[in-house]
Structures are given as structure tokens and as C-alpha cells.
PDB file of C-alpha atoms in Angstrom:
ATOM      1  CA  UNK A 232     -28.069  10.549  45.568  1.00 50.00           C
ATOM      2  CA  UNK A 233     -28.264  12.912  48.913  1.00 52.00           C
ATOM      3  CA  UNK A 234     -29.038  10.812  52.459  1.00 50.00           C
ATOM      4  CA  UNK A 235     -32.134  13.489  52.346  1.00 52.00           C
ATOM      5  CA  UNK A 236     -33.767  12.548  49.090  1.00 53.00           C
ATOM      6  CA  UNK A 237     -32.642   8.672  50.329  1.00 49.00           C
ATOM      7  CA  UNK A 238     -35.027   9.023  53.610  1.00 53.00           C
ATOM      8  CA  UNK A 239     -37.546  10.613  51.316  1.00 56.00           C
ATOM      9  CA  UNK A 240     -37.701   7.747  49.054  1.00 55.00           C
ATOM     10  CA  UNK A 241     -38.093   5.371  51.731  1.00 56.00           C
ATOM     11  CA  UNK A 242     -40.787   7.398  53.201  1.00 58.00           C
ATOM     12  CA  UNK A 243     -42.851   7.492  50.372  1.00 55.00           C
ATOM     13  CA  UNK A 244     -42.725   3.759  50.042  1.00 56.00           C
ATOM     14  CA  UNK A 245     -43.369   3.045  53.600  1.00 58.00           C
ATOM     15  CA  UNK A 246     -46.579   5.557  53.485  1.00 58.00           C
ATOM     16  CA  UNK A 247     -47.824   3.565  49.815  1.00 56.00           C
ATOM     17  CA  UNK A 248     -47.062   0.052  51.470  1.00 55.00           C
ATOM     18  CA  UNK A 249     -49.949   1.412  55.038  1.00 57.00           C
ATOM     19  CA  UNK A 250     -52.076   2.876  52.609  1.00 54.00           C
ATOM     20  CA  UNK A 251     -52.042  -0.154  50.419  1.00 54.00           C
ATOM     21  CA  UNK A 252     -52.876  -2.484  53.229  1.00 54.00           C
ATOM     22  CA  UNK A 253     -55.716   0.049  54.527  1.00 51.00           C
ATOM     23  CA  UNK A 254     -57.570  -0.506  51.151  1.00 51.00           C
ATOM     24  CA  UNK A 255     -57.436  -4.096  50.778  1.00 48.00           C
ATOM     25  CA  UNK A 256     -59.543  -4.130  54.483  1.00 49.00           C
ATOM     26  CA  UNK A 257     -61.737  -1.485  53.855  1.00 48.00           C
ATOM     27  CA  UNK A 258     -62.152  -0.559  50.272  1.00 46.00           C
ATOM     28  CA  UNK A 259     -61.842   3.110  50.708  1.00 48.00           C
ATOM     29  CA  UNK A 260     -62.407   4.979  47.836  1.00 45.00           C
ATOM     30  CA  UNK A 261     -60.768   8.102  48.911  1.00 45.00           C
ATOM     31  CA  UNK A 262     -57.932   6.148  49.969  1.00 48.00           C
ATOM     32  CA  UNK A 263     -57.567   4.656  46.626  1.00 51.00           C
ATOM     33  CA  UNK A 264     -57.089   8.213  44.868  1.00 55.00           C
ATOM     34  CA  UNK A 265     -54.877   9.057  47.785  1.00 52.00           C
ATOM     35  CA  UNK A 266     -52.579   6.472  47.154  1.00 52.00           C
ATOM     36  CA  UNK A 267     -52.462   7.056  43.059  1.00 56.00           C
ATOM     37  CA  UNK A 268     -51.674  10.599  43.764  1.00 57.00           C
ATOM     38  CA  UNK A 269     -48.870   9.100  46.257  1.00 53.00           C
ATOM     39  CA  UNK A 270     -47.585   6.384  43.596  1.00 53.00           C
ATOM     40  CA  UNK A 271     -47.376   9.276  40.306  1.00 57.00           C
ATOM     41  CA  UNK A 272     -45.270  11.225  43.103  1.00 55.00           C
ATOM     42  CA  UNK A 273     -43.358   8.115  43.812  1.00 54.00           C
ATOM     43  CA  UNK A 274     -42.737   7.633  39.813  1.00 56.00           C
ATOM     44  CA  UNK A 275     -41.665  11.050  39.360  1.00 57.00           C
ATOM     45  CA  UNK A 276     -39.329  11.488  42.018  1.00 54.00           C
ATOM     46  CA  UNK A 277     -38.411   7.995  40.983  1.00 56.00           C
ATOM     47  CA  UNK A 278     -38.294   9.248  37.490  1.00 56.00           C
ATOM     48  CA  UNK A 279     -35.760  12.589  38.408  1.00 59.00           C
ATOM     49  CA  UNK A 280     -33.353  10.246  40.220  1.00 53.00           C
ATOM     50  CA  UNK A 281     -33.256   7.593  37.117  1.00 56.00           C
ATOM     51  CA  UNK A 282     -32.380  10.855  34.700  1.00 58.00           C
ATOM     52  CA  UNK A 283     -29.791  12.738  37.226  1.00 59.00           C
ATOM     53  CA  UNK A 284     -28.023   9.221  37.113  1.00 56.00           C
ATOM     54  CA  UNK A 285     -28.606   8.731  33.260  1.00 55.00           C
ATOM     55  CA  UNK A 286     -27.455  12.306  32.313  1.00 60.00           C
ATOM     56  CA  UNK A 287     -23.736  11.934  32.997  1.00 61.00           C
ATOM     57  CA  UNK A 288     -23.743   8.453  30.854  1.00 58.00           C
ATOM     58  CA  UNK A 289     -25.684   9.816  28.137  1.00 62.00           C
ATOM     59  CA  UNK A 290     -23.284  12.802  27.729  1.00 63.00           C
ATOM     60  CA  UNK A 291     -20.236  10.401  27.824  1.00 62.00           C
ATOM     61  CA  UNK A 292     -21.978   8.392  25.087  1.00 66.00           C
ATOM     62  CA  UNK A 293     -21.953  11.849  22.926  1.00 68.00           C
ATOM     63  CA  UNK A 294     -18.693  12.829  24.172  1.00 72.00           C
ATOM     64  CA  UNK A 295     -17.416   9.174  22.914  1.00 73.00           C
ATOM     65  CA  UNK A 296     -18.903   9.578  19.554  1.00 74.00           C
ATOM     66  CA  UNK A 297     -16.912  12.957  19.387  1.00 71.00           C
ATOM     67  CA  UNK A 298     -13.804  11.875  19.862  1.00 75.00           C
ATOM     68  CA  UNK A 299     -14.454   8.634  17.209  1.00 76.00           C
ATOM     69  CA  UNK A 300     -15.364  11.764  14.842  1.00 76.00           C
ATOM     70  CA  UNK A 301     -12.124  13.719  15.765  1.00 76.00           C
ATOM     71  CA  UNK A 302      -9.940  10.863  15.310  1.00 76.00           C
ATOM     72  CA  UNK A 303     -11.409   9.675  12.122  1.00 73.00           C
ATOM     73  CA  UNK A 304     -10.097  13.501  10.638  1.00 76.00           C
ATOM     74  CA  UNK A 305      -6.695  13.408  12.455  1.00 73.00           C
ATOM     75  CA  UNK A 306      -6.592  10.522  10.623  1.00 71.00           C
ATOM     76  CA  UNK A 307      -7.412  11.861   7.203  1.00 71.00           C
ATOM     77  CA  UNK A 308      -5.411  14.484   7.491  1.00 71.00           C
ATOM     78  CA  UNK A 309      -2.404  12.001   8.494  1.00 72.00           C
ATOM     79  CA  UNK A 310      -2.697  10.597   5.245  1.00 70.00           C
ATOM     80  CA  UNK A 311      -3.108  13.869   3.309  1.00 71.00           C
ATOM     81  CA  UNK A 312       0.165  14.940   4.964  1.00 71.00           C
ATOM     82  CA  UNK A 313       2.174  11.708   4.360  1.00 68.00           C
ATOM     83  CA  UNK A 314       1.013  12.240   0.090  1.00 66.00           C
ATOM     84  CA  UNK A 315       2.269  15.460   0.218  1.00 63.00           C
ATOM     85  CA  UNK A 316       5.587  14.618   1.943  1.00 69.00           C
ATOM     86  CA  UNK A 317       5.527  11.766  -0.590  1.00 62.00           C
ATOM     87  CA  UNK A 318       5.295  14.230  -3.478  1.00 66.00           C
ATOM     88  CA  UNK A 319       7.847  16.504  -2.588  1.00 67.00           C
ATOM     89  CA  UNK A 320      10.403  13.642  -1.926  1.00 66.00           C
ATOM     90  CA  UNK A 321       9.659  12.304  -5.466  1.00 64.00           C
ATOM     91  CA  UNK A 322       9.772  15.639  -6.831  1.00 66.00           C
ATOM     92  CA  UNK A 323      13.033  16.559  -5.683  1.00 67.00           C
ATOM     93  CA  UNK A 324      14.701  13.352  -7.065  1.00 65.00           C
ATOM     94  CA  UNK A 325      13.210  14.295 -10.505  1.00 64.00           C
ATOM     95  CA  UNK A 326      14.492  17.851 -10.095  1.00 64.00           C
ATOM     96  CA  UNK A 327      18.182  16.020  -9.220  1.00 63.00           C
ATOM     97  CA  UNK A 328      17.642  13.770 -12.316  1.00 65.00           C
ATOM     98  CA  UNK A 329      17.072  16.647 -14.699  1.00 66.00           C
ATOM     99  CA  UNK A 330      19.846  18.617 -13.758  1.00 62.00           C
ATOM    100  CA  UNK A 331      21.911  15.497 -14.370  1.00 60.00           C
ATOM    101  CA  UNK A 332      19.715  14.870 -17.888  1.00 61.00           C
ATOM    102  CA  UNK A 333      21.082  18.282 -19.290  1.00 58.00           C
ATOM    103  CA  UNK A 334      24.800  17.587 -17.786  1.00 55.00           C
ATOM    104  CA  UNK A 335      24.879  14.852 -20.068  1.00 57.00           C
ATOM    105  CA  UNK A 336      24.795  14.551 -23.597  1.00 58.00           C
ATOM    106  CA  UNK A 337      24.729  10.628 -24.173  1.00 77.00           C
ATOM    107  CA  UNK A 338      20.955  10.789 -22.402  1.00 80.00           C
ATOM    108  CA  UNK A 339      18.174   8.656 -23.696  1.00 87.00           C
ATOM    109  CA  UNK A 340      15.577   8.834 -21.225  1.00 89.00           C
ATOM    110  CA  UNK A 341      14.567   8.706 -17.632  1.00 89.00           C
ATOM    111  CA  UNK A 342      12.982   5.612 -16.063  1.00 93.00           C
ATOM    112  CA  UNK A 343      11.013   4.394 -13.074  1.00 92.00           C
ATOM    113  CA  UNK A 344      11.522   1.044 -11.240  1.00 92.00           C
ATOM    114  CA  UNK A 345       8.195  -0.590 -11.738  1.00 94.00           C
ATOM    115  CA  UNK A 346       9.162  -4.039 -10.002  1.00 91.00           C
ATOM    116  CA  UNK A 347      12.294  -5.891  -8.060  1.00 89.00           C
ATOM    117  CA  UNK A 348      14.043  -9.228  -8.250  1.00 82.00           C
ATOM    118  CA  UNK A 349      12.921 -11.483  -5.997  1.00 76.00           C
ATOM    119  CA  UNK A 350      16.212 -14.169  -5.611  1.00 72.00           C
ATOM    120  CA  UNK A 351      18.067 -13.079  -2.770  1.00 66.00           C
ATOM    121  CA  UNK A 352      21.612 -12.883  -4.789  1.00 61.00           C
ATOM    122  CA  UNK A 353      19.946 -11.404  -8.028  1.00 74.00           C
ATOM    123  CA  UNK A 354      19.977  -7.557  -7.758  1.00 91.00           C
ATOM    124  CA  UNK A 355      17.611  -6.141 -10.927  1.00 94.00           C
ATOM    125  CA  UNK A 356      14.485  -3.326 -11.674  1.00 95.00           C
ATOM    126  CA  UNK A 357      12.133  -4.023 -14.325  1.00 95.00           C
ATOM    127  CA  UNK A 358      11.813   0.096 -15.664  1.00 96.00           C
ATOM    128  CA  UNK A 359       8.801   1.732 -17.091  1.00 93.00           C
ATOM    129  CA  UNK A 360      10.375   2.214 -20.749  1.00 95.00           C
ATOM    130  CA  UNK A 361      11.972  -0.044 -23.502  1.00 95.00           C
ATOM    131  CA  UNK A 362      12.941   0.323 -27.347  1.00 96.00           C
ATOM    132  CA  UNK A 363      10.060   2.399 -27.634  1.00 95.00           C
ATOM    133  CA  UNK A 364      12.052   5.381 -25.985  1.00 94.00           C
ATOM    134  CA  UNK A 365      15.264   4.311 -27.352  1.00 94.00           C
ATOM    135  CA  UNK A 366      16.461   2.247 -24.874  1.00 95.00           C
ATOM    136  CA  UNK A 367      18.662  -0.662 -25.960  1.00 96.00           C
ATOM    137  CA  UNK A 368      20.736  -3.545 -24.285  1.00 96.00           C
ATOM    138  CA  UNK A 369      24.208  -2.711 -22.342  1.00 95.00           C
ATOM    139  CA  UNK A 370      22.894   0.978 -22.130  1.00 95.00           C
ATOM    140  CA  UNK A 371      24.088   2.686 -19.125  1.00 94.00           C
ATOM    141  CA  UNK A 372      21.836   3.408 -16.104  1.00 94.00           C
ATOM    142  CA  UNK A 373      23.264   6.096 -13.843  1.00 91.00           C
ATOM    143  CA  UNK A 374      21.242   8.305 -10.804  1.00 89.00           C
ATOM    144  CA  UNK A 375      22.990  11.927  -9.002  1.00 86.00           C
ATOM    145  CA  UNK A 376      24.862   9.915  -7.065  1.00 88.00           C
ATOM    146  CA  UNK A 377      26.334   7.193  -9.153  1.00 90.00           C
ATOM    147  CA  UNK A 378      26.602   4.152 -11.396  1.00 94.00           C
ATOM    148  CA  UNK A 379      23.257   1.977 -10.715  1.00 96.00           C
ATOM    149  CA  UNK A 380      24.084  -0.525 -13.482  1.00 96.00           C
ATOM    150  CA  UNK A 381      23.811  -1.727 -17.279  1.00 97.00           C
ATOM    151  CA  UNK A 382      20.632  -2.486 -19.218  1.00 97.00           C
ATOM    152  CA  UNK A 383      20.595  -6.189 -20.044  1.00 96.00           C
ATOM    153  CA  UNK A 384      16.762  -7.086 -21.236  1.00 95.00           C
ATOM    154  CA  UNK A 385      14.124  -4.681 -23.437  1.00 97.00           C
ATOM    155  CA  UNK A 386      11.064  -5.211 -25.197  1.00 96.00           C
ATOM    156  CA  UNK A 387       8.784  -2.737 -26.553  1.00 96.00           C
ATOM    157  CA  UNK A 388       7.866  -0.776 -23.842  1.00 96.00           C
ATOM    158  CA  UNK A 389       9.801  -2.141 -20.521  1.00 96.00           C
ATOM    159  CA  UNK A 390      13.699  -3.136 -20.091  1.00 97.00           C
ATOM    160  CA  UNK A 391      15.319  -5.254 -17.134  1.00 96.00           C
ATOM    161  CA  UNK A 392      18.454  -3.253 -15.315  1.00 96.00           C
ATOM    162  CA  UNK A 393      21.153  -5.239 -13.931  1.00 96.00           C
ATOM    163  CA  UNK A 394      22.367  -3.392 -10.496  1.00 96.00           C
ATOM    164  CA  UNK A 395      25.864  -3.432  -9.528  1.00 96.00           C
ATOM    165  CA  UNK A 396      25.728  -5.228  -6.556  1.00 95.00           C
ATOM    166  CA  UNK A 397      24.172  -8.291  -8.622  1.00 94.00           C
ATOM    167  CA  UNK A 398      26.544 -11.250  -8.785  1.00 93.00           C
ATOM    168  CA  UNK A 399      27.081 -10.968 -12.203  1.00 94.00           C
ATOM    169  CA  UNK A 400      27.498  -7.202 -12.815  1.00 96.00           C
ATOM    170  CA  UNK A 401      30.981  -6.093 -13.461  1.00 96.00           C
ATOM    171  CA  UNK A 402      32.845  -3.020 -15.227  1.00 97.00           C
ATOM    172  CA  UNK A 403      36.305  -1.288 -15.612  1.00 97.00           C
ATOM    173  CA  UNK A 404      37.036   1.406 -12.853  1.00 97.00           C
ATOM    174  CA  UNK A 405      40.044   3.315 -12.107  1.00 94.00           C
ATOM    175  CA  UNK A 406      41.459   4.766  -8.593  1.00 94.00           C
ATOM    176  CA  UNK A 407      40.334   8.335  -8.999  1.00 91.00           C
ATOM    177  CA  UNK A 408      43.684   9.706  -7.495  1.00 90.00           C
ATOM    178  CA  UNK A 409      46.521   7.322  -8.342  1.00 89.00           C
ATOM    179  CA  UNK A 410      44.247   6.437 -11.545  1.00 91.00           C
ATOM    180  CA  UNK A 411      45.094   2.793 -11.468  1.00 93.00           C
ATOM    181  CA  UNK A 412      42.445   0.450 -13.447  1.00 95.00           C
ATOM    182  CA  UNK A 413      41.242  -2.957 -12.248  1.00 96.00           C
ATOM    183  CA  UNK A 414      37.594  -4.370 -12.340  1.00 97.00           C
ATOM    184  CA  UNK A 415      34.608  -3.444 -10.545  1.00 97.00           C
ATOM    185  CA  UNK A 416      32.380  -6.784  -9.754  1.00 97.00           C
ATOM    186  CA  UNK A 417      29.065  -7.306  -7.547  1.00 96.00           C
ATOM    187  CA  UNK A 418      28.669  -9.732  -4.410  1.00 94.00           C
ATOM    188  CA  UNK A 419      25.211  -9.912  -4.482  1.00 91.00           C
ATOM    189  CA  UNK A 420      25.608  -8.251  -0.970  1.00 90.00           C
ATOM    190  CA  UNK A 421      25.797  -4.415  -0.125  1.00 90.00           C
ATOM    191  CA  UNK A 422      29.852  -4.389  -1.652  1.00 95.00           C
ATOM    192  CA  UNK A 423      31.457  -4.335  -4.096  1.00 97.00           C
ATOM    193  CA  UNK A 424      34.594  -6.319  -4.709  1.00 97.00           C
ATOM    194  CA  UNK A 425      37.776  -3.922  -6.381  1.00 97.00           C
ATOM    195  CA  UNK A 426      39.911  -6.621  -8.648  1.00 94.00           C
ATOM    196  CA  UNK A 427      43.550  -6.639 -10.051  1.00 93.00           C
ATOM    197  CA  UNK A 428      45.217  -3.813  -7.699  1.00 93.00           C
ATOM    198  CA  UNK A 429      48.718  -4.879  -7.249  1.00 90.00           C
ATOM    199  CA  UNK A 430      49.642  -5.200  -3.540  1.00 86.00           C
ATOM    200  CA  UNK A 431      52.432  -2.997  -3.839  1.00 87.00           C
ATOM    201  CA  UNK A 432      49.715   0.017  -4.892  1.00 88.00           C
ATOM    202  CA  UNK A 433      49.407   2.683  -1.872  1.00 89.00           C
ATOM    203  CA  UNK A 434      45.945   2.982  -1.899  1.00 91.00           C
ATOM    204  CA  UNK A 435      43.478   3.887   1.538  1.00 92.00           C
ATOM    205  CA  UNK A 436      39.881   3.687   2.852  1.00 93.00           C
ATOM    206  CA  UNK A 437      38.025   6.687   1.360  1.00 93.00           C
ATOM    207  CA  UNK A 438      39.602   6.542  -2.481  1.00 94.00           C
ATOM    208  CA  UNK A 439      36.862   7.082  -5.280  1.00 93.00           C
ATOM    209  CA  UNK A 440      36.415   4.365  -7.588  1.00 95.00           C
ATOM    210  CA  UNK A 441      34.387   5.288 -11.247  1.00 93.00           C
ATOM    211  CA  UNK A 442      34.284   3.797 -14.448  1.00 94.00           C
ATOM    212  CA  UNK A 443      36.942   4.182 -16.649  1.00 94.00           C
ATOM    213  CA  UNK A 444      35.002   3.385 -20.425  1.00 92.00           C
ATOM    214  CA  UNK A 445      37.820   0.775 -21.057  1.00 94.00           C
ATOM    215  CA  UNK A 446      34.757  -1.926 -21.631  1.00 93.00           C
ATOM    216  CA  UNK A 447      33.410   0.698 -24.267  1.00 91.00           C
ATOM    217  CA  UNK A 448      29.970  -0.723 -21.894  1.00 92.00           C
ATOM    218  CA  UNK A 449      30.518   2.351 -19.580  1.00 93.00           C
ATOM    219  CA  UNK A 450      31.338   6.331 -20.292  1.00 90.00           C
ATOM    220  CA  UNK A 451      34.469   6.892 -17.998  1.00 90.00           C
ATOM    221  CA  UNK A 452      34.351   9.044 -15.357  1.00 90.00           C
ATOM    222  CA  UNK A 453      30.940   8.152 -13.617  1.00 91.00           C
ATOM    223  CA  UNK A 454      31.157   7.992  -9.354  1.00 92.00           C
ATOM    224  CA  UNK A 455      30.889   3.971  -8.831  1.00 96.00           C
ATOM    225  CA  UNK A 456      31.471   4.127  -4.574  1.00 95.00           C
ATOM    226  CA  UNK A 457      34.698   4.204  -2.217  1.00 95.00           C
ATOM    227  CA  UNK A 458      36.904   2.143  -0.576  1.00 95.00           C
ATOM    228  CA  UNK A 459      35.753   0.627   2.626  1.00 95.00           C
ATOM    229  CA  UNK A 460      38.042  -2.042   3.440  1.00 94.00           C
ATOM    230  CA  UNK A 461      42.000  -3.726   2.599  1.00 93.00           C
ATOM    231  CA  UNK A 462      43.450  -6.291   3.143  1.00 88.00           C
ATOM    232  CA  UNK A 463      46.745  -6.507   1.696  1.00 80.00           C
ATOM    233  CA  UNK A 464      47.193 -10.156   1.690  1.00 76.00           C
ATOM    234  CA  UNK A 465      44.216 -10.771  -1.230  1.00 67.00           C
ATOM    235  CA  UNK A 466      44.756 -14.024  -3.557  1.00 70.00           C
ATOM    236  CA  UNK A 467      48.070 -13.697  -5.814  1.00 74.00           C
ATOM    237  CA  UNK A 468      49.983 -10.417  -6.390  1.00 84.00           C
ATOM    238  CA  UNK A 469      46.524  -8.548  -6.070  1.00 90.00           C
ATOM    239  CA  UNK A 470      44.982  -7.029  -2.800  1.00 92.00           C
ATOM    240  CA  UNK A 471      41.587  -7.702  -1.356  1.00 92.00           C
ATOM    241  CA  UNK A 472      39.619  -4.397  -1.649  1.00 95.00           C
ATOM    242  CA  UNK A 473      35.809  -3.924  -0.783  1.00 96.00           C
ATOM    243  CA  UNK A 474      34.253  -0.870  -1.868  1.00 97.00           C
ATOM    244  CA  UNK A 475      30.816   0.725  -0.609  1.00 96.00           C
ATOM    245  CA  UNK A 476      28.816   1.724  -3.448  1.00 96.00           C
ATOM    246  CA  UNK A 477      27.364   5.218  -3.950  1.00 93.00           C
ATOM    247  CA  UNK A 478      24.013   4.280  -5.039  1.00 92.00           C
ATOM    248  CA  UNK A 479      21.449   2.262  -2.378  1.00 89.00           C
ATOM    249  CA  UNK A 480      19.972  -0.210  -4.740  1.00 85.00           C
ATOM    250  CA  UNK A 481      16.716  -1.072  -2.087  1.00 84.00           C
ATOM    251  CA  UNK A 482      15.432   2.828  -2.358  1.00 86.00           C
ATOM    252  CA  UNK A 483      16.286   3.155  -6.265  1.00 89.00           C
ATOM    253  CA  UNK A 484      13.526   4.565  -7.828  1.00 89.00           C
ATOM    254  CA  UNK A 485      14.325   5.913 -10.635  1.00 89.00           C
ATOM    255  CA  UNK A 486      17.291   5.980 -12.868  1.00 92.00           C
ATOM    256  CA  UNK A 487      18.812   8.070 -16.492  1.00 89.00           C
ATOM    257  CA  UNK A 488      19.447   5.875 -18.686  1.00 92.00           C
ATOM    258  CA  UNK A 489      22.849   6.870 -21.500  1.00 90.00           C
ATOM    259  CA  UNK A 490      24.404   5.437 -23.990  1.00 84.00           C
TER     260      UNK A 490
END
């Protein structure tokens, strides 16, 4: 508020507060309209100032209520973005499955993890199909970029897959260069544990393990991982070899199943 309309203000109070006091002593009627038409100035200049200090709040209220509106669609469309990102994630891992569906012949069907082991050292997926589709224990389970694991429980319509990594998952590989065989077994970690390579065997970080089919559980020649780490002084004649599997069994979705 201005110094100017302040003085006013004060003005118009001082001349209602004499006026006042003049009719109480002498019961003016004159002075009695006088001072109405004084007080309905007072209230409306009293009035103005209230709404020129009102406005400003009142439009922040609206302008508050905007941006609650605005947010609530950046929101939305947040959402409607993060589906559709969704979708064409999951659609290009089907696409990747079906091209390896029609590289192999021994396919039975495609599955989707539906729910996870929950012990710490037991890696398995309950899938979305069972004996129904033609699924059957010790079946394969194999994704683009690997081994995931064997079938080892089905019903009608849902089967259990064992992972790799699980403790008790294991299956004959071979050295894809120098083509020596030993046996692939799980840690219930993140590795994998490469068995029964003599010490003497030149082998390096980087050498492709996959299955070799001498279990008759696994068709040979499917990527299992590489090898991450040696040490040459293992238990016996045999070296201690860790090898990083292909496949990341905590984002497996979905898997081919073969026979």
C-alpha cells in the first residue's frame, strides 16, 4: 500500500472518530448521515485495499492448482512411456527367441518365467507351460545367448527349470578350441566351476565352454559361458577353472525349451 492512500486511511478514521464524538453530545441528525456516508467510503476504500492484497494470493492459489494438474499428466504420460519401452524390450527378446526357434529343430516350445526360487543357493523358474505343450523332465532350456539349464519338475500345465548356476546343476562341456571335455557344475553363486582339465592343458581366460551331448541330457554344441579365472594348482592332477556364464539368470525371462 502507497504512504498516500496510508495518510488517507488514517484521515478518514480520524474525521469518523470527531464526527462520532459530535453526535453522541448533540444528536445531530445531519451529522449522523454525514458520518454513514463517511463510514461506506471508509468500507470501500477499506474494501479495494483488502482485494489489491487478496488478488496476488488468489491467483497463486489457481496458479498452484495448475501446476498439481500439469504434474498429474507428466505423470501419466511417464507411465505410458515406461509400458511402451517395456513392450518393445519384451518384444525384441521374443523376436531373438524365434529366430533361435526356427534355427533349431529339437524345439518344443517357448516359455515364460512365472515365479523364482526363493533359497539363496537354489537357482530355479517355475515356466508358464508343462506336459500340456510337450514339455517333459531333463528337457533342455536354452535363450540367444546360451545354456539356461535342464527341466527337472512338470505337471499339466507348469514345469520347474533348474538354472546352471544352482548347486546342483551340472553337464558335460568341452573347450571350444582345444576341444577338451570335463564337467560343467553350478556354485549357487554367479560362476561356474570347469571340472577334470588336466593341469598340463594350455588353456586361457576368454576360452568358450558349451555342452558337448556326452550326458545324452544336453545337444552338444550350445554356448555355456567363458573362462574367467585359473589357477593351476586346483585339487589333484586337475586345475581350478571358474567360468562366467553367458546367460544372467536374475533378468531371465523367458527361455526355448528342446529336447
Amino acid at each position: 500500500m502507497s504512504k498516500k492512500n496510508v495518510l488517507f486511511f488514517l484521515l478518514v478514521l480520524s474525521l469518523s472518530f470527531i464526527l462520532m464524538t459530535y453526535q453522541s453530545r448533540k444528536g445531530n441528525l445531519f451529522s449522523t448521515h454525514f458520518i454513514d456516508n463517511i463510514l461506506n467510503a471508509s468500507h470501500a476504500f477499506t474494501k479495494s485495499v483488502t482485494d489489491s492484497i487478496a488478488s496476488p494470493f488468489k491467483k497463486l492459489a489457481i496458479r498452484d492448482e495448475d501446476n498439481k494438474l500439469l504434474r498429474k499428466r507428466i505423470d501419466e504420460l511417464l507411465m505410458e512411456r515406461a509400458k511402451y519401452q517395456e513392450a518393445a524390450i519384451e518384444n525384441k527378446r521374443l523376436n531373438e527367441l524365434l529366430g533361435l526357434r526356427e534355427s533349431r529343430q529339437r524345439y518344443v516350445t517357448a516359455a515364460k518365467a512365472l515365479s523364482r526360487g526363493t533359497d539363496q543357493w537354489s537357482h530355479t523358474l517355475v515356466l508358464d507351460k508343462g506336459q500340456k505343450e510337450g514339455v517333459a523332465k531333463d528337457m533342455s532350456a536354452i535363450t540367444p545367448t546360451g545354456l539356461a539349464g535342464k527341466i527337472f519338475n512338470v505337471t499339466k500345465s507348469y514345469a520347474k527349470l533348474l538354472l546352471l548356476t544352482d548347486i546342483n546343476f551340472s553337464a558335460a562341456v568341452r573347450l571350444q578350441e582345444s576341444r577338451r571335455e570335463g564337467i560343467i557344475s553350478g556354485t549357487g553363486r554367479k560362476n561356474l566351476i570347469l571340472q577334470y582339465i588336466p593341469y598340463e592343458e594350455e588353456i586361457k581366460t576368454g576360452d568358450i565352454v558349451i555342452t558337448s551331448g556326452l550326458d545324452q541330457l544336453f545337444p552338444p554344441g550350445i554356448p555355456v559361458g567363458f573362462i574367467s579365472k585359473i589357477d593351476k594348482k586346483g585339487t589333484g592332477h586337475f586345475q581350478h577353472i571358474e567360468v562366467t556364464p553367458y546367460i544372467e539368470d536374475s533378468k531371465l525371462e523367458e527361455v526355448l525349451i528342446i529336447k
